PDB file of C-alpha atoms (C1' of nucleotides) in Angstrom:
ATOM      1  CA  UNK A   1       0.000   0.000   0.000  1.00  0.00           C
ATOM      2  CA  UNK A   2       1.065   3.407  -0.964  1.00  0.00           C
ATOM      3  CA  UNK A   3       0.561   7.010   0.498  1.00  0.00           C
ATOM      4  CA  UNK A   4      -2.160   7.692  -1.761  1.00  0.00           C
ATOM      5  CA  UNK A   5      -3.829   4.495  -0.976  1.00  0.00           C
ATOM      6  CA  UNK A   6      -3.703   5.278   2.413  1.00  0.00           C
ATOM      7  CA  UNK A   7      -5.164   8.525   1.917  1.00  0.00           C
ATOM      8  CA  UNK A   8      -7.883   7.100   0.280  1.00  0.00           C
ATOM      9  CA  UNK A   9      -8.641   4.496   2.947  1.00  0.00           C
ATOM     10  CA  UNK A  10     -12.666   5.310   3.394  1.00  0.00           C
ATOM     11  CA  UNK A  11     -12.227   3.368   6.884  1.00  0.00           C
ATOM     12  CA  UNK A  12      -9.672   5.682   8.274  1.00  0.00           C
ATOM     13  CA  UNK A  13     -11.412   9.157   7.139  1.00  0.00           C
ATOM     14  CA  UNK A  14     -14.602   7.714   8.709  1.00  0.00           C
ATOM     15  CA  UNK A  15     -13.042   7.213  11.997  1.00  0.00           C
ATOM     16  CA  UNK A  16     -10.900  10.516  11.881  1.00  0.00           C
ATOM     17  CA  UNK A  17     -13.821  12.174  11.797  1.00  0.00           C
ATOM     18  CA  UNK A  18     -16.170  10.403  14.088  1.00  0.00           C
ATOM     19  CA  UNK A  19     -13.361  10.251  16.872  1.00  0.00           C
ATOM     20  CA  UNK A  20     -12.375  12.960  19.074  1.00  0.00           C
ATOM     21  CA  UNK A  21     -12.891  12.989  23.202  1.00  0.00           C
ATOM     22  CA  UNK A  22     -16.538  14.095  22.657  1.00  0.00           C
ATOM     23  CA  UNK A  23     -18.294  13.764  19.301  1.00  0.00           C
ATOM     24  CA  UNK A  24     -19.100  10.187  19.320  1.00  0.00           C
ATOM     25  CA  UNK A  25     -21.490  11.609  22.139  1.00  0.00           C
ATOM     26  CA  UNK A  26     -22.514  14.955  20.724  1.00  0.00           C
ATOM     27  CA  UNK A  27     -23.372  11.903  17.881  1.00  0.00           C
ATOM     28  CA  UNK A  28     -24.973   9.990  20.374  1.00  0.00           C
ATOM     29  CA  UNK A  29     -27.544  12.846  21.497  1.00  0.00           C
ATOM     30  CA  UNK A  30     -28.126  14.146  17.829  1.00  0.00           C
ATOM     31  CA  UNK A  31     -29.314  10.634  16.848  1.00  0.00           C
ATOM     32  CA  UNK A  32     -31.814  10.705  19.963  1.00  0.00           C
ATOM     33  CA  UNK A  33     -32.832  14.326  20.191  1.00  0.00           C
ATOM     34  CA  UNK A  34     -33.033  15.426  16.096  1.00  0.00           C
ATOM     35  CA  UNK A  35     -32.073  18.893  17.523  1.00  0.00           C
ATOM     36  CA  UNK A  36     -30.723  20.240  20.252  1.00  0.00           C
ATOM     37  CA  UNK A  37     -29.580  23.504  21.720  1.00  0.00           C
ATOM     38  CA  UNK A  38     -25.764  24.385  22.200  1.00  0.00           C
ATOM     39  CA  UNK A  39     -26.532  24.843  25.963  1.00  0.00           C
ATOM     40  CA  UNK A  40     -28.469  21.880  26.431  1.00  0.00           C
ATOM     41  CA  UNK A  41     -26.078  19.991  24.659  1.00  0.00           C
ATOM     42  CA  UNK A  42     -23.590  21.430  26.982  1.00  0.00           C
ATOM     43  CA  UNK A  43     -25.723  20.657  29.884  1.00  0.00           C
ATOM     44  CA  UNK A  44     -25.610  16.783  29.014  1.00  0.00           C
ATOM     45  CA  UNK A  45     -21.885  17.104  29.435  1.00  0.00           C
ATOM     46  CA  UNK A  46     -20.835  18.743  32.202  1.00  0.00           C
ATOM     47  CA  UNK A  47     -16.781  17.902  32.278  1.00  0.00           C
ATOM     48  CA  UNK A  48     -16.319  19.944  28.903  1.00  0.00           C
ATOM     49  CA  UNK A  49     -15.841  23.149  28.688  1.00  0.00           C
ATOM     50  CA  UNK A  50     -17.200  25.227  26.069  1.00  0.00           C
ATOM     51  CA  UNK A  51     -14.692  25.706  24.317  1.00  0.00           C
ATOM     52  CA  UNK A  52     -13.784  22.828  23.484  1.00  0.00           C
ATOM     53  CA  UNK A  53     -17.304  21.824  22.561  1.00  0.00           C
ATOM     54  CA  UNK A  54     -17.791  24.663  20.342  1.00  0.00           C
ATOM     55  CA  UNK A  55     -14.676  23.282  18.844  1.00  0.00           C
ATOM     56  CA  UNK A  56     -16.052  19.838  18.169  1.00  0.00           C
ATOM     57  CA  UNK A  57     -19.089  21.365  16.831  1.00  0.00           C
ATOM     58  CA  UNK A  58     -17.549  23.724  14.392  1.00  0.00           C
ATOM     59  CA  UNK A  59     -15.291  20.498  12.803  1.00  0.00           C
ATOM     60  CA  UNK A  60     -18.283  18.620  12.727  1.00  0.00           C
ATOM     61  CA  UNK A  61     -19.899  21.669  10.552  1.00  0.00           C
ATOM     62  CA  UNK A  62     -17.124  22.122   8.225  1.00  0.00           C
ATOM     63  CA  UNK A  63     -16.960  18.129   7.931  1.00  0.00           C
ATOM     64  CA  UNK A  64     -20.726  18.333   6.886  1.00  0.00           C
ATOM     65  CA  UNK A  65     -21.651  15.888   9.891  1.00  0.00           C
ATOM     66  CA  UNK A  66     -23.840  18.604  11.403  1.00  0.00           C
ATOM     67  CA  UNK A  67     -25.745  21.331  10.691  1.00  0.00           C
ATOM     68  CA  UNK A  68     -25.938  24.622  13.073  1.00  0.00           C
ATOM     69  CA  UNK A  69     -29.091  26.643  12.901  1.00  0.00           C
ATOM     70  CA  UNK A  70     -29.228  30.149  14.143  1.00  0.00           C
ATOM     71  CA  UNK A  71     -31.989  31.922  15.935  1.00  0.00           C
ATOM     72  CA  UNK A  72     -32.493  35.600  15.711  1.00  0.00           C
ATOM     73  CA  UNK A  73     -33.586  37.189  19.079  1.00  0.00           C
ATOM     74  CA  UNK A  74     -32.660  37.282  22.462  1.00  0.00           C
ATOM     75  CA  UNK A  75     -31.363  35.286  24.200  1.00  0.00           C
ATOM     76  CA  UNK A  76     -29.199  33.610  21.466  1.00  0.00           C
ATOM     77  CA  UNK A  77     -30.974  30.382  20.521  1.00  0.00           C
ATOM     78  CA  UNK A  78     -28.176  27.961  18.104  1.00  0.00           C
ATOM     79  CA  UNK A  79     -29.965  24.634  17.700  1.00  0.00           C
ATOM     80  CA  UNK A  80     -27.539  21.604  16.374  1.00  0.00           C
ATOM     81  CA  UNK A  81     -28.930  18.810  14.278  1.00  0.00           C
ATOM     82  CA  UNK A  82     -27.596  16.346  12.161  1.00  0.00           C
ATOM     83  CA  UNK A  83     -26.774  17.002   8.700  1.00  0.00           C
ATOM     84  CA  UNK A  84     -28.460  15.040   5.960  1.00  0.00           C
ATOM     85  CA  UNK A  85     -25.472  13.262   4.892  1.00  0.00           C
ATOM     86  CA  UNK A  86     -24.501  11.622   8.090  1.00  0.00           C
ATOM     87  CA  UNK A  87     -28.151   9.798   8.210  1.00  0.00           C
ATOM     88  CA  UNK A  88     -26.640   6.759   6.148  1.00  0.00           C
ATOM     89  CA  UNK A  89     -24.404   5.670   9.279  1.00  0.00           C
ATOM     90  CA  UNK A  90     -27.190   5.306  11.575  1.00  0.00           C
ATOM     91  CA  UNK A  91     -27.295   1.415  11.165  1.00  0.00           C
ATOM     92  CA  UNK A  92     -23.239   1.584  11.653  1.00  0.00           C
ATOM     93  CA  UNK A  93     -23.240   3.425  14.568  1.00  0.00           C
ATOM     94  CA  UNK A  94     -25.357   1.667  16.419  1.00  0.00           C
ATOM     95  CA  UNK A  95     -23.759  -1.705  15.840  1.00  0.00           C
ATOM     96  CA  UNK A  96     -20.663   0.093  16.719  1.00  0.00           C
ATOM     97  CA  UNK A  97     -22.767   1.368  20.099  1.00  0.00           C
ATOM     98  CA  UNK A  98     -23.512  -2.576  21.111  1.00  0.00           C
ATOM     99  CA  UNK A  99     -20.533  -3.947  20.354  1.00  0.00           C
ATOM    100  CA  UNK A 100     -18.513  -1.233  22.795  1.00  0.00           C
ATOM    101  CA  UNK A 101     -20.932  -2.191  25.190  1.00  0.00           C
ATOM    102  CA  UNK A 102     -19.350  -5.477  25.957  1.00  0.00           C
ATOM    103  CA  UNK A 103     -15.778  -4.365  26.605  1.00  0.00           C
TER     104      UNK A 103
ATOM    105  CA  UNK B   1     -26.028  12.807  30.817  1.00  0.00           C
ATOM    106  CA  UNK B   2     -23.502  12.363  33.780  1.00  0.00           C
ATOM    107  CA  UNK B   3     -20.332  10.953  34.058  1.00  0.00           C
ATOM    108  CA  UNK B   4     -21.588   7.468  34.641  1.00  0.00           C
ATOM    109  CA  UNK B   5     -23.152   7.410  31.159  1.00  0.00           C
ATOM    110  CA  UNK B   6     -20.635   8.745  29.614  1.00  0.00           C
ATOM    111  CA  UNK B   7     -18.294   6.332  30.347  1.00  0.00           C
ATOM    112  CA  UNK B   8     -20.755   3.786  29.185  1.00  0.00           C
ATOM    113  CA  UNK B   9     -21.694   5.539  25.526  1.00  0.00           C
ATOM    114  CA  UNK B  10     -20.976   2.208  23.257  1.00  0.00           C
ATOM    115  CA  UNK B  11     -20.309   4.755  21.010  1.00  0.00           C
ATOM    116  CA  UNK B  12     -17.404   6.249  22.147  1.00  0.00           C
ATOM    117  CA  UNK B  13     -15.740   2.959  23.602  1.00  0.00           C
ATOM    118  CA  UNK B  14     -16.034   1.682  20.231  1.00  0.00           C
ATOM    119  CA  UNK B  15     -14.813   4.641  18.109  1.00  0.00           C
ATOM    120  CA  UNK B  16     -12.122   5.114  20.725  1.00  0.00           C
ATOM    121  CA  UNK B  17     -10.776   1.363  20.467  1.00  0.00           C
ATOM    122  CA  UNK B  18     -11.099   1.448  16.573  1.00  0.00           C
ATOM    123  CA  UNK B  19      -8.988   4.291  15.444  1.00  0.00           C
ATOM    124  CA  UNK B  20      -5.776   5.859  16.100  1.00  0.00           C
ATOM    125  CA  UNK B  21      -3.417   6.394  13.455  1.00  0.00           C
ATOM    126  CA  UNK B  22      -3.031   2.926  12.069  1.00  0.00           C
ATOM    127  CA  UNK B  23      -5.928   1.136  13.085  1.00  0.00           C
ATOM    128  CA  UNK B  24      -8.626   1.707  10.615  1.00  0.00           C
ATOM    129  CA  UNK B  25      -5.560   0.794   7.787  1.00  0.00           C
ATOM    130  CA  UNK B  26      -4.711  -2.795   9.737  1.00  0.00           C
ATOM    131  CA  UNK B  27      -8.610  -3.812  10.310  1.00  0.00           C
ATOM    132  CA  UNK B  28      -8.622  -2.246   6.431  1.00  0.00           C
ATOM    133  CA  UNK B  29      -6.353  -5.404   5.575  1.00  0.00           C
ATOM    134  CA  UNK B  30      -7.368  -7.408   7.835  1.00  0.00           C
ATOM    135  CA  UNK B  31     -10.915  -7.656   6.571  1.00  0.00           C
ATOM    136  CA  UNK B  32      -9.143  -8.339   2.933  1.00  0.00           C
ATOM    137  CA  UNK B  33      -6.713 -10.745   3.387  1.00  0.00           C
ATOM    138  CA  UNK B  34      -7.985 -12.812   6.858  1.00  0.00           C
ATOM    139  CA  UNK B  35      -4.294 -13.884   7.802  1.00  0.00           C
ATOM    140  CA  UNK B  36      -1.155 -11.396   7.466  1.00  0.00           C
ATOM    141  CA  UNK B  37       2.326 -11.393   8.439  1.00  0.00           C
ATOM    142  CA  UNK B  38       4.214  -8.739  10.349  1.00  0.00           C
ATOM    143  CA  UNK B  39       6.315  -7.841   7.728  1.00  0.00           C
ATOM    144  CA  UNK B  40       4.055  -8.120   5.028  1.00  0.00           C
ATOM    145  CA  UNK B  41       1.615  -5.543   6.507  1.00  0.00           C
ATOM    146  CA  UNK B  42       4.479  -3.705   7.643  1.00  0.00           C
ATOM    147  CA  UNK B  43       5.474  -3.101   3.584  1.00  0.00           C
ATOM    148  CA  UNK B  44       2.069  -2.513   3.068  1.00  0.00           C
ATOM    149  CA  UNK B  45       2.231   1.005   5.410  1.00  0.00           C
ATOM    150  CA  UNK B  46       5.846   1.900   4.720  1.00  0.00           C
ATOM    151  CA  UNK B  47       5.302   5.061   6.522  1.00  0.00           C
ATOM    152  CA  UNK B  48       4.935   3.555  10.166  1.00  0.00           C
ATOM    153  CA  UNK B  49       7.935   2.518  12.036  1.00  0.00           C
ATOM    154  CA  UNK B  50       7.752  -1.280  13.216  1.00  0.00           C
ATOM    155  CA  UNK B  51       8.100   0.180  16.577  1.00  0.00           C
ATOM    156  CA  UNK B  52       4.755   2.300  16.197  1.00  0.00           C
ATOM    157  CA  UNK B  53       3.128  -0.505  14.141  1.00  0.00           C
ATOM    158  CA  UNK B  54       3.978  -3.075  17.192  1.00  0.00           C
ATOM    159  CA  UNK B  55       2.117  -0.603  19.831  1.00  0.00           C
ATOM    160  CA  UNK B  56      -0.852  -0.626  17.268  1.00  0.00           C
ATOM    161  CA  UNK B  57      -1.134  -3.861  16.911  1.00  0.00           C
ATOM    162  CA  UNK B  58      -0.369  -4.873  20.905  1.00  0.00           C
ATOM    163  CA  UNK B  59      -3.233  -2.575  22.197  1.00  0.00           C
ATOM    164  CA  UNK B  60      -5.558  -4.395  19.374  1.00  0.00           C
ATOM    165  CA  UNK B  61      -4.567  -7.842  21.215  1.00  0.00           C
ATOM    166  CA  UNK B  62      -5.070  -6.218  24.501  1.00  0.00           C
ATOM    167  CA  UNK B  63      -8.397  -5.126  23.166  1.00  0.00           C
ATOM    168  CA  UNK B  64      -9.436  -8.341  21.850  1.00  0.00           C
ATOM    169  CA  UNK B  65      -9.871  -6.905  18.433  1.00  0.00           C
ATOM    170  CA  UNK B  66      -7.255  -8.812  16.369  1.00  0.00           C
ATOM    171  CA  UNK B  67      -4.804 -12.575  17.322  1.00  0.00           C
ATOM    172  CA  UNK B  68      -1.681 -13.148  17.325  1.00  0.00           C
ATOM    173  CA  UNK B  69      -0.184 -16.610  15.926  1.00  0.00           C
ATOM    174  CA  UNK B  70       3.735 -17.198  16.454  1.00  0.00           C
ATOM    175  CA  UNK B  71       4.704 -20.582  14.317  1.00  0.00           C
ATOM    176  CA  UNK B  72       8.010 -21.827  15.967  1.00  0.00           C
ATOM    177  CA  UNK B  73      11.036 -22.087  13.799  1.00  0.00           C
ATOM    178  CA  UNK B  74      13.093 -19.608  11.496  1.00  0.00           C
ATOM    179  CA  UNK B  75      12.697 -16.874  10.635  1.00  0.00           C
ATOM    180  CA  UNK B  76      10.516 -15.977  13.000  1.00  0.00           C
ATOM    181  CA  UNK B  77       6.485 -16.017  12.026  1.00  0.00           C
ATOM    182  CA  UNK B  78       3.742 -14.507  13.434  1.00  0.00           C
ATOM    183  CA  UNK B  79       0.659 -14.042  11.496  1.00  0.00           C
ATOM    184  CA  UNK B  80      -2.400 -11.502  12.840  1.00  0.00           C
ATOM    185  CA  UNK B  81      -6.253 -12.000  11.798  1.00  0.00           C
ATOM    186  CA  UNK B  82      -9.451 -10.725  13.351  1.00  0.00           C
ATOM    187  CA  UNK B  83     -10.588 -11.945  16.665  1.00  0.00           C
ATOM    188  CA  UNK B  84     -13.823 -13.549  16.351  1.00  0.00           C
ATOM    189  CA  UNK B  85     -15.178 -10.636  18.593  1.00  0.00           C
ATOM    190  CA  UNK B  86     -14.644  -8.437  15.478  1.00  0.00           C
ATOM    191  CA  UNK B  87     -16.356 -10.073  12.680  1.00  0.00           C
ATOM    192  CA  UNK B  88     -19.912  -8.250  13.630  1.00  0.00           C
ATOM    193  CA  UNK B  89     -18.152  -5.279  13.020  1.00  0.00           C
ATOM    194  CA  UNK B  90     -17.704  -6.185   9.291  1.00  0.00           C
ATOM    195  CA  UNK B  91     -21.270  -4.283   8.120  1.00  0.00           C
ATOM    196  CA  UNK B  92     -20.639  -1.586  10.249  1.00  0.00           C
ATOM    197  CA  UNK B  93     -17.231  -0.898   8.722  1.00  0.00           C
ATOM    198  CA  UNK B  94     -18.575  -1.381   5.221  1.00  0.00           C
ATOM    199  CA  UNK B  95     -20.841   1.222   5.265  1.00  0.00           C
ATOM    200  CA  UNK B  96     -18.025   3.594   7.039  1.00  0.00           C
ATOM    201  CA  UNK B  97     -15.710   2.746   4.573  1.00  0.00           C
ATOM    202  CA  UNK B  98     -17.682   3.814   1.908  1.00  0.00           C
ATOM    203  CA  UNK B  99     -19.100   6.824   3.660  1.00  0.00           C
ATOM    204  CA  UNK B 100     -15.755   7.854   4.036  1.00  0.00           C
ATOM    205  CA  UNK B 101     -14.547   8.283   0.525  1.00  0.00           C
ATOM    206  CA  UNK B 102     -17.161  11.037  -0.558  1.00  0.00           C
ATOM    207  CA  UNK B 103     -15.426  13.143   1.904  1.00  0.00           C
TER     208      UNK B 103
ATOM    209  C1'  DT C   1     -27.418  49.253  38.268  1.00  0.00           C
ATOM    210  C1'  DA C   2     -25.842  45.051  38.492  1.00  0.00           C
ATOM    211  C1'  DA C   3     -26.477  40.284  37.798  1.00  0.00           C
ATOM    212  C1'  DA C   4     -27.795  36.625  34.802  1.00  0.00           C
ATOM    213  C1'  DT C   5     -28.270  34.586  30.258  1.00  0.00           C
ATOM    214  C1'  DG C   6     -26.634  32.070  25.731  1.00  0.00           C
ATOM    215  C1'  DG C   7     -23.155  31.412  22.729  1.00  0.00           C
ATOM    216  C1'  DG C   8     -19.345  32.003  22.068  1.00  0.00           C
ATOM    217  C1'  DT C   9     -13.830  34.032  22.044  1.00  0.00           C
ATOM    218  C1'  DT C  10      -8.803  34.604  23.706  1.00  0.00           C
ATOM    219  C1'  DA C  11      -4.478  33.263  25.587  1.00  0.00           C
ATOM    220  C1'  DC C  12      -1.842  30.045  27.477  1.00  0.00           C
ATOM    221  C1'  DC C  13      -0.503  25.119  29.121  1.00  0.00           C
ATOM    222  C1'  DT C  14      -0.014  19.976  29.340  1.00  0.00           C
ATOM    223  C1'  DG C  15       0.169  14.995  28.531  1.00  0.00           C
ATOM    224  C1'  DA C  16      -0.106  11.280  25.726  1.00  0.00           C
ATOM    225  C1'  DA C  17       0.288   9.605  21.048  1.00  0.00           C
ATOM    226  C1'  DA C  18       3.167   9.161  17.517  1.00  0.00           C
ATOM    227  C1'  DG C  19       7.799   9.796  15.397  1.00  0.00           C
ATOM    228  C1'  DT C  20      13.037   8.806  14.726  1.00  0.00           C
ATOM    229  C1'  DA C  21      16.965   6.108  15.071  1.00  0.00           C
ATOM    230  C1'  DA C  22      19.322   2.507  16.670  1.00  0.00           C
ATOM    231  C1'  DA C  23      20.131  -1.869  18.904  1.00  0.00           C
ATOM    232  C1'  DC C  24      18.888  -6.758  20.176  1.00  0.00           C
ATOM    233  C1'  DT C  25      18.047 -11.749  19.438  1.00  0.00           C
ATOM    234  C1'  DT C  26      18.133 -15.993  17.184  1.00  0.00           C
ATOM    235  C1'  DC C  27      18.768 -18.472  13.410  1.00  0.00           C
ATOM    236  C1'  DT C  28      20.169 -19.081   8.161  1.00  0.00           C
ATOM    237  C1'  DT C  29      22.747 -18.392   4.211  1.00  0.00           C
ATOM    238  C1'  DT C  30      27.161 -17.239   1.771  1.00  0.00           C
TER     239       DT C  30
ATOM    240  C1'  DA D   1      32.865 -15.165  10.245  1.00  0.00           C
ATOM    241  C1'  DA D   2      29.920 -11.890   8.277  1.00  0.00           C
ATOM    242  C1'  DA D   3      25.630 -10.424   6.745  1.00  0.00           C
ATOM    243  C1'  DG D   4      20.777 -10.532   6.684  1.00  0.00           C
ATOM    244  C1'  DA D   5      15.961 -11.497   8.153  1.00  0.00           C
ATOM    245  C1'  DA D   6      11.748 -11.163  11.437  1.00  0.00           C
ATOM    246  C1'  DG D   7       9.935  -9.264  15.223  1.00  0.00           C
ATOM    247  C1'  DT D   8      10.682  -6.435  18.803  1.00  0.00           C
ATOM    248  C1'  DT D   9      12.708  -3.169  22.293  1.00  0.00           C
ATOM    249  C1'  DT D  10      14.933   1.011  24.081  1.00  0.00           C
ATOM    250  C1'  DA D  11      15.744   5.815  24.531  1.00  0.00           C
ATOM    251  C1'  DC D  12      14.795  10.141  23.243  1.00  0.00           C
ATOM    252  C1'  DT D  13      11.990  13.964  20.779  1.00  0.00           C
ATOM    253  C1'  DT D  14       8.099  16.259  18.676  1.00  0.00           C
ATOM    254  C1'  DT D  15       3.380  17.424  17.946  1.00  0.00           C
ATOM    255  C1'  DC D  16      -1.177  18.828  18.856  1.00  0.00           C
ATOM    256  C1'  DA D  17      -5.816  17.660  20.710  1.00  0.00           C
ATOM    257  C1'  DG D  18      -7.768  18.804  24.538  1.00  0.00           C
ATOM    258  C1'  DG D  19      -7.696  21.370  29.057  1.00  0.00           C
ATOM    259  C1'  DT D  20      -8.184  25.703  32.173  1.00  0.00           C
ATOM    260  C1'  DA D  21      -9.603  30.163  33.208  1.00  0.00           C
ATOM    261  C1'  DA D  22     -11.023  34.389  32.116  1.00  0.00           C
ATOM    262  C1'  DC D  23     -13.393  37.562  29.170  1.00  0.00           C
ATOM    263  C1'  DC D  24     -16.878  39.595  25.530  1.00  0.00           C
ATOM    264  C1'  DC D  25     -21.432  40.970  23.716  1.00  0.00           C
ATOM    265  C1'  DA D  26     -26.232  42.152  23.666  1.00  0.00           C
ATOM    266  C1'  DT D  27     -30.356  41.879  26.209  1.00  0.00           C
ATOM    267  C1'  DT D  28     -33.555  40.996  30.133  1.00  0.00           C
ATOM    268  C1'  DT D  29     -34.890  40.903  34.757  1.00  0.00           C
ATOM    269  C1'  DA D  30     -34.514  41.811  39.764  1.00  0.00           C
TER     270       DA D  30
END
DNA sequence: TAAATGGGTTACCTGAAAGTAAACTTCTTT
DNA sequence: AAAGAAGTTTACTTTCAGGTAACCCATTTA
């Protein structure tokens, strides 16, 4: 296998962008909720900071895996849903979900 | 969602065990070819020292996610293939796999 | 008027994953 | 006896994802 091969590896991309400390569960809640608000989201898990949750959520918006929806008014209302494109790994995910169950 | 659950999110467990720089490319292989040498996977990812392509591949054992088979004599042999644990994953990595190269 | 709210920024720091380079071991071939 | 092969191991360095803590902005409410 060469560099470009490995570059094109569908496997690896997939996991480089579903990994990362937190979005498997910001994943995890979009799949159950449909939509949820930043602070909510937040809410759900309290040992992030925001910062670095706002980070996950802004690579999972440039990697088309989410969508962010903006409310005009006050206060500030950003909603987070999935995007269309990640519905197709619904069925993977959740095997993925039961199989880490057992280890 | 507290701590607790966190810590039990399949999701994450999963996604953490699975990737890492190398991983996705070995179970990539693995799922092709069933049965591979050291050195023949290690020519197949010539950009990975042996010594980071040994931790990879350790921490899979550990993890229950690939075998090791040592065959006496010399040169040395020892083949890897999929633990039997792994083989459910085979859909789920499918459809990642090709998710992953529209991206 | 000052505190709280939602959704972020900014600046700086840290640890673990991955990288490099070399050596080790045990046997075979030349 | 010298060199090479397979599979590691050792020692050291680099990188960067994620962490902390504080601040910003525009409004509402007490």
């Amino acid at each position: 296998m060469n560099f470009k091969e490995f570059e094109q590896c569908g496997l690896k991309r997939s996991l480089d962008l579903l990994s990362g400390k937190w979005k498997p569960l910001i994943l995890h809640h979009l799949f159950q909720e449909k939509e949820i608000r930043f602070i909510e989201l937040w809410r759900k898990m309290p040992r992030v900071s925001k910062k670095v949750l706002v980070e996950q959520l802004q690579q999972m918006q440039e990697h088309h895996i989410i969508e962010r929806i903006e409310l005009k008014g006050f206060p500030p209302q950003v909603y987070y849903r999935l995007h269309q494109d990640t519905e197709p790994l619904g069925p993977a995910l959740q095997i993925l979900d039961g199989w880490g169950k057992n280890r």
